[in-house]
Short mmCIF file of C-alpha atoms and ligand atoms in Angstrom, two decimals:
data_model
loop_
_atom_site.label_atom_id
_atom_site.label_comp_id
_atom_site.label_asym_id
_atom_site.label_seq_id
_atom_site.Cartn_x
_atom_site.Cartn_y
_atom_site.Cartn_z
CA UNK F 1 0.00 0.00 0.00
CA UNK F 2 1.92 3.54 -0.83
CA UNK F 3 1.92 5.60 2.10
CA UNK F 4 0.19 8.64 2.09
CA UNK F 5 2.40 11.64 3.68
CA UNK F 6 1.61 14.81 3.65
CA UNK F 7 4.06 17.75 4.24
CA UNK F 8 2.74 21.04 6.20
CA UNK F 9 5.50 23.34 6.50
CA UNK F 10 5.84 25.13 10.05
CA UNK F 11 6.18 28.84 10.65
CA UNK F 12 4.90 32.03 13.21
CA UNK F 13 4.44 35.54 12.49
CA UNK F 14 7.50 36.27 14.05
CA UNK F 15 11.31 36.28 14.09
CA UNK F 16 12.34 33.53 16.60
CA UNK F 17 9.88 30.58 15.86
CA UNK F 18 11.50 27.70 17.19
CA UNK F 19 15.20 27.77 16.27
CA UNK F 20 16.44 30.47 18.77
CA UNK F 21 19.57 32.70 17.88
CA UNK F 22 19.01 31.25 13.90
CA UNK F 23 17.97 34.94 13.33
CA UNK F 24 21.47 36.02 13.29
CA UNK F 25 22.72 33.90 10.46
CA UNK F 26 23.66 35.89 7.42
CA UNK F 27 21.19 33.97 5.47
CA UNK F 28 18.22 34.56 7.61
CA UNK F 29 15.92 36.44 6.87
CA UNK F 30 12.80 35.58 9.08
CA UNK F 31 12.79 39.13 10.69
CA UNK F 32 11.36 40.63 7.28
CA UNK F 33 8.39 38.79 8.78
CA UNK F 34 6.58 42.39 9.44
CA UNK F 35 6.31 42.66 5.42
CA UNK F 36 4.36 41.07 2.71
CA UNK F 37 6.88 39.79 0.48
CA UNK F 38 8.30 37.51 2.74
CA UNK F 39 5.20 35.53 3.52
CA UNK F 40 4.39 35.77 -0.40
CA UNK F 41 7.39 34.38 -1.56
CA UNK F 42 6.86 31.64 0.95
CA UNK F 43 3.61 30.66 -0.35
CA UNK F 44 4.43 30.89 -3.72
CA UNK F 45 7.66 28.49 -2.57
CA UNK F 46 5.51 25.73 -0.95
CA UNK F 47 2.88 25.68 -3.82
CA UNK F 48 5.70 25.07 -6.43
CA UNK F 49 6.91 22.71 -3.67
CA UNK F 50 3.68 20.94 -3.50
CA UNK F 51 3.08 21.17 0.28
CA UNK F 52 -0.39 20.53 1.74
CA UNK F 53 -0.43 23.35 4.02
CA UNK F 54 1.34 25.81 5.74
CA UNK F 55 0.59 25.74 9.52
CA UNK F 56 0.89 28.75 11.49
CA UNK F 57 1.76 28.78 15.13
CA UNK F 58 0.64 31.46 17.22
CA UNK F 59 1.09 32.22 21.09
CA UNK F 60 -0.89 35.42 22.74
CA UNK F 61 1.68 36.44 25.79
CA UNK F 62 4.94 36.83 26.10
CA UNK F 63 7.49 34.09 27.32
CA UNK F 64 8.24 35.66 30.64
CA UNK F 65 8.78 32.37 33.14
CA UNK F 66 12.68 32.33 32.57
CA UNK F 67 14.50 34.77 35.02
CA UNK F 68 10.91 36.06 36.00
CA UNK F 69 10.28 38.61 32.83
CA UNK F 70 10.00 39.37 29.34
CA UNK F 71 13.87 40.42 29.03
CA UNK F 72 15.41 37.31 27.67
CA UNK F 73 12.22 36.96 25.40
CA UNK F 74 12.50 40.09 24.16
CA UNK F 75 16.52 40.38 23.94
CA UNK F 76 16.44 36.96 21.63
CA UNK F 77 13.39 37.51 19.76
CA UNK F 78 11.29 34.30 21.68
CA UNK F 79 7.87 34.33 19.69
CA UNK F 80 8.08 38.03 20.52
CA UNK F 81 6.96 40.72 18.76
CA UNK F 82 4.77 38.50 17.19
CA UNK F 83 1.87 39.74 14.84
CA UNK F 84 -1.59 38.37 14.72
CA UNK F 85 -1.22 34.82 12.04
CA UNK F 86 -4.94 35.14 10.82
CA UNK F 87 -4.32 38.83 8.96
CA UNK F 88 -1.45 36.84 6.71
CA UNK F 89 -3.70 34.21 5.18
CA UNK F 90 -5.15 36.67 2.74
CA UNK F 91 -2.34 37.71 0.75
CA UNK F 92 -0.48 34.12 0.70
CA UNK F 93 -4.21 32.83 -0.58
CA UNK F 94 -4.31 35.89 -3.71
CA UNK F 95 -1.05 34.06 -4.68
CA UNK F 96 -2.03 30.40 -4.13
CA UNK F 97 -4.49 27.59 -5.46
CA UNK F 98 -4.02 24.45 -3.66
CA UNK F 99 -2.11 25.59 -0.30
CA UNK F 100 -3.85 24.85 2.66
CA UNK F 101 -3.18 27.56 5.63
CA UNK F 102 -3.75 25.68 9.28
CA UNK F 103 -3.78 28.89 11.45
CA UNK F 104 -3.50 28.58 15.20
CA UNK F 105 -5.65 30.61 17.08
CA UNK F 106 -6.35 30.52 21.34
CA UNK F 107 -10.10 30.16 22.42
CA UNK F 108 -9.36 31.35 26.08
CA UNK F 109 -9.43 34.77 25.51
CA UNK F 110 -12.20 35.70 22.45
CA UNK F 111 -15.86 34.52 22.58
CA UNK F 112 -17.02 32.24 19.76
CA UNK F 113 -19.50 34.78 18.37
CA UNK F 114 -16.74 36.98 16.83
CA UNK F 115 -14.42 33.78 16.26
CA UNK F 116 -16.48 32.21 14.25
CA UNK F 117 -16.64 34.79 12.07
CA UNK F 118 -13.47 35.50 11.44
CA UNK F 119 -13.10 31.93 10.29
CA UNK F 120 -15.64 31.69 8.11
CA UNK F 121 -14.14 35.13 6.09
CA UNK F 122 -10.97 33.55 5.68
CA UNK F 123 -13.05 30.65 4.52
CA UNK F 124 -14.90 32.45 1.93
CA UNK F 125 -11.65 34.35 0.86
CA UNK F 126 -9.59 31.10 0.88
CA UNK F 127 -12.31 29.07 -1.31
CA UNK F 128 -12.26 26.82 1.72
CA UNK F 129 -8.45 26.05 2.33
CA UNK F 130 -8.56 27.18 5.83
CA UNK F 131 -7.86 25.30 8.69
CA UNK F 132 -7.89 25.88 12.84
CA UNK F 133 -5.52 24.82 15.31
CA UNK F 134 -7.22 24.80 18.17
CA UNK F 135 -5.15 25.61 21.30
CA UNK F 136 -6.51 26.85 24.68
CA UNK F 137 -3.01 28.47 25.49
CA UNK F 138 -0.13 27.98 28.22
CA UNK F 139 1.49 31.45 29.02
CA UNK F 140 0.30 33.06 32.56
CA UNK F 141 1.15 36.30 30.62
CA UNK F 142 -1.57 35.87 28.59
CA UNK F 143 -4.49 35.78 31.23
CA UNK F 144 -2.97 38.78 32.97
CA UNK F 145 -2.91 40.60 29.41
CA UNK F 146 -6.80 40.10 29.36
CA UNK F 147 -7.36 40.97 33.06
CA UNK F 148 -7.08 37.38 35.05
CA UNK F 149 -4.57 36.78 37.74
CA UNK F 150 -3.19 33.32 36.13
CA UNK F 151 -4.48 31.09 33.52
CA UNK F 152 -7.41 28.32 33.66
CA UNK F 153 -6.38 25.24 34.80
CA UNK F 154 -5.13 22.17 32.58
CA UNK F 155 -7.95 20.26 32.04
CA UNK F 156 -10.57 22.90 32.50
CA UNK F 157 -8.92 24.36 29.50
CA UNK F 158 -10.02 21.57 27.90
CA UNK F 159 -13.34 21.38 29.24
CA UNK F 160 -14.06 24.79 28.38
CA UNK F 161 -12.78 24.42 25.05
CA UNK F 162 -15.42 21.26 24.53
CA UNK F 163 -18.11 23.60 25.10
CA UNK F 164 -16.74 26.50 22.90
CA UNK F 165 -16.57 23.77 20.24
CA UNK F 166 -20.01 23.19 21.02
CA UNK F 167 -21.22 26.74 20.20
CA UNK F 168 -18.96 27.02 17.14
CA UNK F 169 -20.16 24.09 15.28
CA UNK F 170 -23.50 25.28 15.82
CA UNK F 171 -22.83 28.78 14.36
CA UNK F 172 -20.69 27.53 11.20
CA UNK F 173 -22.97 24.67 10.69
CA UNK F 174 -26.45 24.74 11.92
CA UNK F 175 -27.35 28.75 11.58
CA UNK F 176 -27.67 29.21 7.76
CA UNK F 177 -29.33 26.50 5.52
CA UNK F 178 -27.48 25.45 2.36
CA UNK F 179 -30.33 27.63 0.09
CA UNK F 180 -30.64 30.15 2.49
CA UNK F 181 -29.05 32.68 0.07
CA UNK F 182 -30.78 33.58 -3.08
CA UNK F 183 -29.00 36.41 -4.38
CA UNK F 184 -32.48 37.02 -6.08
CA UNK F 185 -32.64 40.23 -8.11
CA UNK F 186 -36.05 39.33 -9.13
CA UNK F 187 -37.92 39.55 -6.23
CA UNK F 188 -35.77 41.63 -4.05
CA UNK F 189 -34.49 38.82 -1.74
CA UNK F 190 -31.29 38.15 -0.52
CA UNK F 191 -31.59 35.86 2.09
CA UNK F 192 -34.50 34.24 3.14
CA UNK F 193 -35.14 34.70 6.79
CA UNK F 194 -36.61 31.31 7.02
CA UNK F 195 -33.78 29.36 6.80
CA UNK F 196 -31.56 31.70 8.61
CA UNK F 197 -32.13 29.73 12.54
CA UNK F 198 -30.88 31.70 15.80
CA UNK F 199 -28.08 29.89 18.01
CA UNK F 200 -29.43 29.55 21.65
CA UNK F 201 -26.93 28.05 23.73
CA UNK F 202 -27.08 28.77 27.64
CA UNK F 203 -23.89 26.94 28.89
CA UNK F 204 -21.61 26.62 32.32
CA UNK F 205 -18.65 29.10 29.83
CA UNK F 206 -20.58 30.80 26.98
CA UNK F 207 -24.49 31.66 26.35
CA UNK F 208 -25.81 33.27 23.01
CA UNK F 209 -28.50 34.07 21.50
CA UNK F 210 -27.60 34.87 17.88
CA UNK F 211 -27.50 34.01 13.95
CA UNK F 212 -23.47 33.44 12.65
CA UNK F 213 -22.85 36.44 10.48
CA UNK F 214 -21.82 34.39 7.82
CA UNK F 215 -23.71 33.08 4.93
CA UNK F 216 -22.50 29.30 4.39
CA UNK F 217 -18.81 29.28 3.18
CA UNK F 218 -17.10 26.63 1.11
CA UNK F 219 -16.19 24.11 4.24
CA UNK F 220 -18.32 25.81 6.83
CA UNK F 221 -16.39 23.95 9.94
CA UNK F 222 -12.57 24.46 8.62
CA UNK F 223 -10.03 22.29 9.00
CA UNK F 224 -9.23 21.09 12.34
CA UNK F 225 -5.88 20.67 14.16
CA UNK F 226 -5.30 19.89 17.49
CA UNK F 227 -1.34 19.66 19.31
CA UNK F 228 -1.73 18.49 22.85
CA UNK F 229 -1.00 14.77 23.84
CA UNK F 230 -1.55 15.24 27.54
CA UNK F 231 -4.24 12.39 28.72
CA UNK F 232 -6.83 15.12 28.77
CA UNK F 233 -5.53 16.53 25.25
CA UNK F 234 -5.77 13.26 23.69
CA UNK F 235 -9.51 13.37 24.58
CA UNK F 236 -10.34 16.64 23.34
CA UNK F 237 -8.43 15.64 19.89
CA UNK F 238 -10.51 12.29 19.24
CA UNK F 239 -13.20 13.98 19.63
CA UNK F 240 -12.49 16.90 17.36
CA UNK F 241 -9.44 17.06 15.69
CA UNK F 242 -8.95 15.91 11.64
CA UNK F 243 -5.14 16.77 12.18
CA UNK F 244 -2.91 16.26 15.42
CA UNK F 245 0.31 17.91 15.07
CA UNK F 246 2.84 15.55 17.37
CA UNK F 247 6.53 16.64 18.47
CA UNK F 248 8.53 14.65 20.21
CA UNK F 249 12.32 13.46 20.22
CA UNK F 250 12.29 10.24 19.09
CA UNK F 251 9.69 7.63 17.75
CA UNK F 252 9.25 5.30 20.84
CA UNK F 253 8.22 8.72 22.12
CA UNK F 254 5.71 9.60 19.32
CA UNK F 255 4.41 6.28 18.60
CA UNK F 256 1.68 5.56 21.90
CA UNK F 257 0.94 9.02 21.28
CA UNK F 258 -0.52 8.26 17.96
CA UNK F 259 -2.15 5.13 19.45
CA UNK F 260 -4.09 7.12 21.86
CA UNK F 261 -5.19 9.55 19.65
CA UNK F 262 -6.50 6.81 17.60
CA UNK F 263 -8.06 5.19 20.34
CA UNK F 264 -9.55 8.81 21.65
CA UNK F 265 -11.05 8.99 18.19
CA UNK F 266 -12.92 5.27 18.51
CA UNK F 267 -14.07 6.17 21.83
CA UNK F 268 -15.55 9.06 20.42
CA UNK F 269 -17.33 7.35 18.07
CA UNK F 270 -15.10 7.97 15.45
CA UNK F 271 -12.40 5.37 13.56
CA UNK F 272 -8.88 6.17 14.53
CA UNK F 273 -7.75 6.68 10.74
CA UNK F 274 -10.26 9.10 10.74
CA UNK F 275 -7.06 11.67 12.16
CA UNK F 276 -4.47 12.37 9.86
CA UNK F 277 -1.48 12.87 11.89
CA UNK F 278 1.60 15.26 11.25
CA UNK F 279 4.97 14.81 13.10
CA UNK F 280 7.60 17.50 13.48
CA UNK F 281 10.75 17.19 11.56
CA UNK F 282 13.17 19.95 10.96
CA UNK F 283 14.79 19.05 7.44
CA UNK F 284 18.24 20.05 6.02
CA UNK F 285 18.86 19.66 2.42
CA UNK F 286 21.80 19.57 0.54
CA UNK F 287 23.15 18.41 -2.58
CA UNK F 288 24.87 15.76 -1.07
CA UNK F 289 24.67 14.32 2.38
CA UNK F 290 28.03 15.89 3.24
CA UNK F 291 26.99 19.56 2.40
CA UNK F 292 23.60 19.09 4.38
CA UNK F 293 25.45 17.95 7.16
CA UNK F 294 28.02 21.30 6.76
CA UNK F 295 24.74 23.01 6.84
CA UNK F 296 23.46 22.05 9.85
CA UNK F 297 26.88 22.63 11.50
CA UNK F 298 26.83 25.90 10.70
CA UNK F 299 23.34 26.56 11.59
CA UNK F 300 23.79 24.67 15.07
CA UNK F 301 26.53 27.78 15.78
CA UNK F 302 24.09 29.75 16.31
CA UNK F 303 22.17 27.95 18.67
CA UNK F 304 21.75 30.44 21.99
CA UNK F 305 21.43 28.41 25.54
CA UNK F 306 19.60 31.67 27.18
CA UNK F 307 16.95 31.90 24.31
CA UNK F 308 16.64 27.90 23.88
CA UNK F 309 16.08 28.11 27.87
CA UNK F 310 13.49 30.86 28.06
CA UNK F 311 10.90 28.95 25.00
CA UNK F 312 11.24 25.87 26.98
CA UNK F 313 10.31 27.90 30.26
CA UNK F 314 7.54 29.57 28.43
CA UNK F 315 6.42 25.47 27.33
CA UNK F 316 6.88 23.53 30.35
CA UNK F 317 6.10 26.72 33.00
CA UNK F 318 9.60 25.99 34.68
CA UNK F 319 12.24 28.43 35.25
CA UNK F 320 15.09 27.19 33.36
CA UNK F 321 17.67 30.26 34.80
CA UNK F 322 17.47 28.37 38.35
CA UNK F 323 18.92 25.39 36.68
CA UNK F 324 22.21 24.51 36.05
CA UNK F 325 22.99 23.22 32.53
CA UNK F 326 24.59 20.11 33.47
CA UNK F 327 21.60 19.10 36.12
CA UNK F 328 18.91 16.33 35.03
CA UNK F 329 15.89 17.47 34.06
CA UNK F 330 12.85 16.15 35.95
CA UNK F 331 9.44 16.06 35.59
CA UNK F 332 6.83 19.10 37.15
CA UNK F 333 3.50 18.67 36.77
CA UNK F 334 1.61 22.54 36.81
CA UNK F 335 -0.90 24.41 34.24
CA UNK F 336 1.17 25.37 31.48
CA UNK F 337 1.62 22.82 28.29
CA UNK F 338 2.36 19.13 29.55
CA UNK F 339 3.64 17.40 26.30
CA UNK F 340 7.08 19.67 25.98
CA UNK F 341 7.32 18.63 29.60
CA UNK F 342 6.83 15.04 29.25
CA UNK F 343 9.31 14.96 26.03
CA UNK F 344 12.44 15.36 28.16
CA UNK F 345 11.17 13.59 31.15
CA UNK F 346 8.60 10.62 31.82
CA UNK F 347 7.63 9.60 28.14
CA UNK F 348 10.74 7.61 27.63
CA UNK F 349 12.21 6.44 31.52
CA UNK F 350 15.29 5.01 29.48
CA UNK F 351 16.58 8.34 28.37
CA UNK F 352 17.44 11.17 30.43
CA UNK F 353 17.75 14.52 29.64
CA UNK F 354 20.13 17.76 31.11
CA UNK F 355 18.73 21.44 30.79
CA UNK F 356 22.15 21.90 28.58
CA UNK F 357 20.79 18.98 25.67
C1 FMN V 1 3.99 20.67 17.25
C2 FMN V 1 3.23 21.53 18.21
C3 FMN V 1 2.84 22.81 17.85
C4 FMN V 1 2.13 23.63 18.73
N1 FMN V 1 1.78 24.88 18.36
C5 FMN V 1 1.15 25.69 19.26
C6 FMN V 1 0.84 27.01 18.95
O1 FMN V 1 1.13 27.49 17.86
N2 FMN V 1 0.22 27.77 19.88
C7 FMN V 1 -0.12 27.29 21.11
O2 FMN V 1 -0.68 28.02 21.91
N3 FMN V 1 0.18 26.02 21.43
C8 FMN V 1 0.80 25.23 20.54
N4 FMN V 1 1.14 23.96 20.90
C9 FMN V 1 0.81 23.55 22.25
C10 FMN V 1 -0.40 22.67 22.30
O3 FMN V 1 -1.48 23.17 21.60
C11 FMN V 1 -0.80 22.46 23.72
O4 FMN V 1 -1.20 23.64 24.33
C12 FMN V 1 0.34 21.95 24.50
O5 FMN V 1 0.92 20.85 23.84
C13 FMN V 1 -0.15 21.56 25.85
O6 FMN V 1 -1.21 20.69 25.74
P1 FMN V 1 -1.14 19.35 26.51
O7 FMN V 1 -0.88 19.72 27.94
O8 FMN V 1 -2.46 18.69 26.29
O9 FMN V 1 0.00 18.57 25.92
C14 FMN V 1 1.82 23.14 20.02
C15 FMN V 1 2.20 21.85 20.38
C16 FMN V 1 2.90 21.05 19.50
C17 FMN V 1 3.28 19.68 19.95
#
């Protein structure tokens, strides 16, 4: 049977994604990420390229657990400044036929009303080639931006999130009927109030009493990604998720990962190949396997200990700067992400990991 891989490439509206201190390479040039060109010459890349998608991360705070504030973060560029992923899609979609745009936006700090939206403009705009990754957050920063003392905790993320799903599905797909728009010069009629239905939802998180905004759009519910493997994440994403995006060192790592996701999905009802799941990979390329492997040598000289320190911090909600960089890492269990934790800890007993690694 031929496999059936599909390639999103990875990127964030921002200069230090997830290779920290690569900005300063000569050849770099992620922090034109503030213009147009540079996300329109990457479109127009990964459609000659054949890619699937592009996925966009996205992260509302600032990484301010290492040291206690934003300073490393903001000396080293950590996901900071970072502009909003969703205004991008647009432009790289004028330029584009087939790419697919996955773009990751938090549901802990907008209601669904406006949300859903927003999603179903880019869906119109995109002739359906819009996707969400759905993420409830992980930075305390964030909830004290929009007025809370710390984040929601862990799994009442989730729960939460469940319900916003609820109330979204229900706005994309149950407020407009498919011939609700006539587009009737004729009579006068645009849209024919009687298959235009109000969304009543009085919930524990969200009530509304509304219509979506939005006549029907190509998909309606976009694309859906989901990127936590805690226990509770895993339950979330077999429930919703089409795509799980999965990092993790090595394979022994990654591999009961995807079998509970699978098995989320059949206790949801669903059939575990119903998921289509992606796995991180950063990829070097060279003309020969020598010169790839010069290029990664030089790109690994730029690797920065203080900025790889303060994302990991931001991740796992530990303060990396008490550490030394020869000392083991072991595990804490608190509210921010639990999967970047887990990597360098309990998912694989047999390997252990220092702060330096
Ligand atoms: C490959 C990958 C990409 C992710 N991208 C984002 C992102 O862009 N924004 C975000 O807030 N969280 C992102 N996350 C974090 C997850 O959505 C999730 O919050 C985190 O893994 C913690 O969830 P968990 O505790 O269920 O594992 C990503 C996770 C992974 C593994």
């Amino acid at each position: 049977m031929a496999a059936d891989i599909r390639l999103n490439a990875f990127a964030m509206n921002c200069v230090g994604h997830q290779s920290p201190g690569l900005w300063r390479h000569p050849r770099d040039r992620s922090s034109d990420y503030n213009r147009l060109p540079y996300w329109i010459d990457l479109a127009r890349t990964l459609e000659r390229g054949r890619f699937d998608g592009l996925f966009l991360a996205d992260v509302l705070g600032v990484y301010d657990v290492y040291g206690g504030s934003p300073d490393a973060a903001l000396r080293h560029a950590i996901q900071v400044p970072v502009n909003d992923p969703m205004m991008l899609v647009s432009a790289m979609a004028a330029v584009t036929e087939h790419l697919g745009f996955g773009v990751t936006c938090t549901l802990s700090y907008e209601p669904p009303y406006p949300f859903a939206r927003r999603m179903s403009t880019l869906d119109h705009l995109t002739q359906g080639r819009i996707g969400w990754n759905i993420v409830t957050g992980y930075l305390d920063s964030a909830a004290r931006g929009m007025g809370k003392e710390r984040q929601t905790a862990h799994d009442d993320r989730y729960d939460i999130a469940d319900e916003y799903m609820e109330v979204v599905y229900r706005l994309w797909e149950g407020s407009w009927e498919d011939d609700a728009v006539k587009r009737d010069r004729a009579s006068g009629i645009f849209a024919d109030p009687a298959k235009v239905h109000r969304v009543i939802h009085q919930g524990e998180a969200y009530q509304l009493d509304a219509i979506h905004l939005c006549e029907p759009s190509p998909q309606r519910t976009p694309v859906l990604y989901q990127a936590g493997t805690s226990p509770r994440g895993r339950v979330f994403a077999g429930r919703h998720a089409e795509c799980v995006f999965m990092s993790g060192p090595s394979a022994k790592i990654i591999a009961p990962r995807v079998a509970a996701i699978r098995q989320a999905a059949v206790e949801a009802g669903r059939a575990g190949s119903d998921i289509v799941i992606f796995s991180i990979a950063t990829v070097v390329l060279g003309e020969t396997d020598a010169e790839a492997e010069a290029k990664f040598a030089d790109y690994r000289r730029y690797i920065d200990h203080e900025a790889s320190l303060t994302l990991m911090s931001g991740w796992t909600g530990v303060d990396f700067s008490t550490y030394e960089l020869d000392q083991q890492v072991r595990h804490v269990l608190n509210d921010a992400g639990r999967s970047a934790m887990d990597n360098v800890t309990r998912a694989d007993p047999d390997r252990v990991w220092t702060v330096r690694e």
